[in-house]
Coordinates of N, CA and C in Angstrom, one line a residue:
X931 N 1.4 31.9 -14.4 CA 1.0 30.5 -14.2 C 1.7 29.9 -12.9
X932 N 1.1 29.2 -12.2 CA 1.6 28.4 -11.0 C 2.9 27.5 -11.5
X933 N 3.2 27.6 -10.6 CA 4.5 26.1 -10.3 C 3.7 25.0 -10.3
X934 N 4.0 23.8 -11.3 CA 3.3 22.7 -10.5 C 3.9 22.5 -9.6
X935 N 5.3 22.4 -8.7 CA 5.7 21.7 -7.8 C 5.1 22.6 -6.5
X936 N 5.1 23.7 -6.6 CA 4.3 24.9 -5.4 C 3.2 24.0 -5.4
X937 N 1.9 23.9 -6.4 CA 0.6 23.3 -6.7 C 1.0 21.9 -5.4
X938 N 1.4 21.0 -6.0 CA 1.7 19.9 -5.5 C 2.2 20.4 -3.9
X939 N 2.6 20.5 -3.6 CA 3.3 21.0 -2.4 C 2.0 21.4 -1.2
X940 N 1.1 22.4 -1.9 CA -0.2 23.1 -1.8 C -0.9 22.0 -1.3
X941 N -1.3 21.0 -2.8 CA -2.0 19.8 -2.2 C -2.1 18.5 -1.2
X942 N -0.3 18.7 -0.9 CA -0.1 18.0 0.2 C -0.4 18.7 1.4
X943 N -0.1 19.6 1.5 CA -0.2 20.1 2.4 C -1.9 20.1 3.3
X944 N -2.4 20.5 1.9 CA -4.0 20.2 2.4 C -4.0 19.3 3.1
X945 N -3.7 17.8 2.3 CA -4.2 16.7 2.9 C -3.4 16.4 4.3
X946 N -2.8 17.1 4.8 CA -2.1 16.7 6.0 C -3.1 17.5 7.0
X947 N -3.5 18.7 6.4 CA -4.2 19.7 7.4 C -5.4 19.3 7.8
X948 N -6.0 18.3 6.7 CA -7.3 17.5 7.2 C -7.3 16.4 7.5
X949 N -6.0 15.6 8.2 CA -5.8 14.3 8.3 C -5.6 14.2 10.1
X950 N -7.2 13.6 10.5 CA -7.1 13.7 11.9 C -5.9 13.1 12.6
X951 N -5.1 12.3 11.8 CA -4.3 11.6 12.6 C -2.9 12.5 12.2
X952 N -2.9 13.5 12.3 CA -1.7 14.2 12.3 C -1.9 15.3 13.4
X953 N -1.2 15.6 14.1 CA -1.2 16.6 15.2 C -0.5 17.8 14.3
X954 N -1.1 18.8 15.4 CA -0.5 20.5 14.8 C 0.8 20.7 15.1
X955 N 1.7 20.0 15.6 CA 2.8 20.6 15.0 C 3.6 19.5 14.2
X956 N 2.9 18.5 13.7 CA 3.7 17.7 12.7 C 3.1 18.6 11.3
X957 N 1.9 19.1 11.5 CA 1.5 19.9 10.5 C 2.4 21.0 10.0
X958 N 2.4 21.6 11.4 CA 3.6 22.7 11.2 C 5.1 22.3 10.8
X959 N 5.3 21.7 11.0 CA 6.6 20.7 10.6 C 6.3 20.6 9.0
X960 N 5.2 19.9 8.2 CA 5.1 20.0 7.1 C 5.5 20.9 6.1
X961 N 4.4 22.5 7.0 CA 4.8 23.9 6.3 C 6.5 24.2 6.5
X962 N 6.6 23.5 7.5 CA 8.8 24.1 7.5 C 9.1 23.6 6.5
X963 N 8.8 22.4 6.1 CA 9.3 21.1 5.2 C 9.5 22.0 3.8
X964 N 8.4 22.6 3.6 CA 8.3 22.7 2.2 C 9.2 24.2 1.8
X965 N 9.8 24.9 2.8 CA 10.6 25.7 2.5 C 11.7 25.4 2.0
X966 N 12.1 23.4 2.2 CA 13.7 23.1 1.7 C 13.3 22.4 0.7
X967 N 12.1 21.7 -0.2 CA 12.0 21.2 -0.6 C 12.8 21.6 -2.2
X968 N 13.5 21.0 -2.9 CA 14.2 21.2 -4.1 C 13.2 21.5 -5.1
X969 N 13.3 22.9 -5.8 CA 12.5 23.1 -7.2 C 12.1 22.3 -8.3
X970 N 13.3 21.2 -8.5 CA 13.1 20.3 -9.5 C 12.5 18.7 -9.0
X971 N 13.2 18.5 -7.8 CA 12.9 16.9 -7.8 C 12.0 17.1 -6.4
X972 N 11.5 17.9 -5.3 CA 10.8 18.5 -5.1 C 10.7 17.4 -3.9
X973 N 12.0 17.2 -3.2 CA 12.4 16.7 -2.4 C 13.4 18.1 -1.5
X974 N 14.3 17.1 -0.5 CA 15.3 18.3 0.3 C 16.0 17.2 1.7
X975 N 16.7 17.3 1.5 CA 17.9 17.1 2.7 C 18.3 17.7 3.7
X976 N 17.4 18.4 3.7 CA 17.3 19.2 5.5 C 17.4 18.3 6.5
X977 N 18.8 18.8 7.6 CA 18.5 18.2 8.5 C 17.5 18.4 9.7
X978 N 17.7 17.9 10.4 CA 16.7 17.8 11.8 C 17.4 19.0 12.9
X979 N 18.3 19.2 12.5 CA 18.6 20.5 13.9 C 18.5 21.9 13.1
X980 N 18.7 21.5 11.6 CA 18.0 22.6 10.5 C 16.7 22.9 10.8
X981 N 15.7 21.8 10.5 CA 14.3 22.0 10.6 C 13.6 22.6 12.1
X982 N 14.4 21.4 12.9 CA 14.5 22.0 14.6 C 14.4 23.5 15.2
X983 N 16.1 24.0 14.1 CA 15.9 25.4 14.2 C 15.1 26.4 14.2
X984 N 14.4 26.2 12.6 CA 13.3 26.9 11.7 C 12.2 26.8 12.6
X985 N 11.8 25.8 13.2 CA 10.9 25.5 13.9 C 10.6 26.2 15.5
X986 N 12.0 26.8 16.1 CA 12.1 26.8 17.3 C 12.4 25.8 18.3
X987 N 12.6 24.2 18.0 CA 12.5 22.8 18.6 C 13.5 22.4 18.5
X988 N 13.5 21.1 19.5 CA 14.6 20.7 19.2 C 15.3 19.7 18.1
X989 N 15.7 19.1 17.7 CA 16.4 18.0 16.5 C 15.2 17.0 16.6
X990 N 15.4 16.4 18.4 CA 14.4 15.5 18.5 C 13.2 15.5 18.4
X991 N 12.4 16.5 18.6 CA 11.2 16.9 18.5 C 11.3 17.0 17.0
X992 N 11.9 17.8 16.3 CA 11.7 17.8 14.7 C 11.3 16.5 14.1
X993 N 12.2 15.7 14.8 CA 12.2 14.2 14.4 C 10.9 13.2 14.7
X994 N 10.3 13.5 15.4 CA 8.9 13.0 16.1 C 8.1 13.7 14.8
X995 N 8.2 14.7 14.7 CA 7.0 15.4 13.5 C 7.4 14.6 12.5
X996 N 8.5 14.1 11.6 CA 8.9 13.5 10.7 C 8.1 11.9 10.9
X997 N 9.0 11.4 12.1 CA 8.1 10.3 12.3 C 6.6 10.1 12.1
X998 N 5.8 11.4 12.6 CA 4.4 11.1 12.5 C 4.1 11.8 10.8
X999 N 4.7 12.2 9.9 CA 4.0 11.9 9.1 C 4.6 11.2 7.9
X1000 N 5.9 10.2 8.3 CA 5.9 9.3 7.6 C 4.8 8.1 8.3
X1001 N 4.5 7.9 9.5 CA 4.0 7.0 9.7 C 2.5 7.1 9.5
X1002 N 1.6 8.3 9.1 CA 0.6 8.5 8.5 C 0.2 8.5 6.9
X1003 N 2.0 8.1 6.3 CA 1.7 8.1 5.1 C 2.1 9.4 3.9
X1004 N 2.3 10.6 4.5 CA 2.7 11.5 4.2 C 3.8 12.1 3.4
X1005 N 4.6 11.3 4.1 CA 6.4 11.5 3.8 C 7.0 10.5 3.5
X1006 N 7.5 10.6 2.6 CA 8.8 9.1 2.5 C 10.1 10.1 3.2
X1007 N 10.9 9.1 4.2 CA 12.0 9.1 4.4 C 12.9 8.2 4.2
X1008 N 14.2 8.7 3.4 CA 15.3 7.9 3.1 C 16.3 8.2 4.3
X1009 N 16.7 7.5 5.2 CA 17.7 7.4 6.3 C 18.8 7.3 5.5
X1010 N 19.6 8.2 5.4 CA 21.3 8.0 5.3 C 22.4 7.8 5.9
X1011 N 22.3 8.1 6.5 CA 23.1 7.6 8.0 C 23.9 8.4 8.8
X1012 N 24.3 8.5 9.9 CA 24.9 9.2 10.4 C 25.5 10.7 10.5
X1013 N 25.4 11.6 10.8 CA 26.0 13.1 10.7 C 25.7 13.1 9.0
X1014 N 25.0 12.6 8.2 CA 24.1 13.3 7.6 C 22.6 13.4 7.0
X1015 N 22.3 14.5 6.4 CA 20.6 14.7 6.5 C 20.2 13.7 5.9
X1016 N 19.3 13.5 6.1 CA 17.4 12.0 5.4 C 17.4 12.9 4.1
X1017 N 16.8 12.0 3.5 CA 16.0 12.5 2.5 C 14.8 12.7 2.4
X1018 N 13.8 13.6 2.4 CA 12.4 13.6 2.5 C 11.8 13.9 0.9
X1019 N 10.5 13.3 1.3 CA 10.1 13.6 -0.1 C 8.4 13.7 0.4
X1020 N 7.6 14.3 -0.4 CA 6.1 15.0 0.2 C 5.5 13.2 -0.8
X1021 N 4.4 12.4 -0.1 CA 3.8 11.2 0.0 C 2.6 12.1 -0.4
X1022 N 1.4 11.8 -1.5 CA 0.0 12.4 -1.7 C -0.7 11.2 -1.6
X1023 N -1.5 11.1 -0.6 CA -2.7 9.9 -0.4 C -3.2 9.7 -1.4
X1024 N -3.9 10.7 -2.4 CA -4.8 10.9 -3.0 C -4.8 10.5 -4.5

């Protein structure tokens, strides 16, 4: 039987892949996303020179992909502050 949190994860993902207002590599940013995302609360505290890394990019570029899909609705981010990671959590339009 599936994970629901994989499922869910799945479904977001869809909706970002068909969301003209997201560029291909905020997309791609999504798919990194969901590598850290926690099993249970299905969130993750990855940072940005983490994600950067995984990515090949830099912190700040990571961070522009974050931006564009909290600002399409996608993502909630919780800013914590300084030298350490956000909290991300996967946003479903639907």
């Amino acid at each position: 039987m599936a994970d629901p949190i994989n499922r869910e994860h799945l479904e977001w993902l869809r909706e970002i892949a068909f969301d003209p207002r997201v560029g291909g590599a905020s997309t791609k940013g999504a798919i990194a996303l969901t590598r850290y995302f926690n099993r249970q609360t299905g969130d993750t505290f990855v940072s940005l020179e983490t994600l950067g890394n995984a990515l090949g990019v830099s912190a700040r570029q990571a961070a522009r992909m974050i931006d564009e899909l909290e600002s399409t609705g996608h993502l909630n981010a919780e800013r914590i502050g300084k030298r350490k990671p956000n909290r991300y959590s996967p946003r479903r339009l639907a």
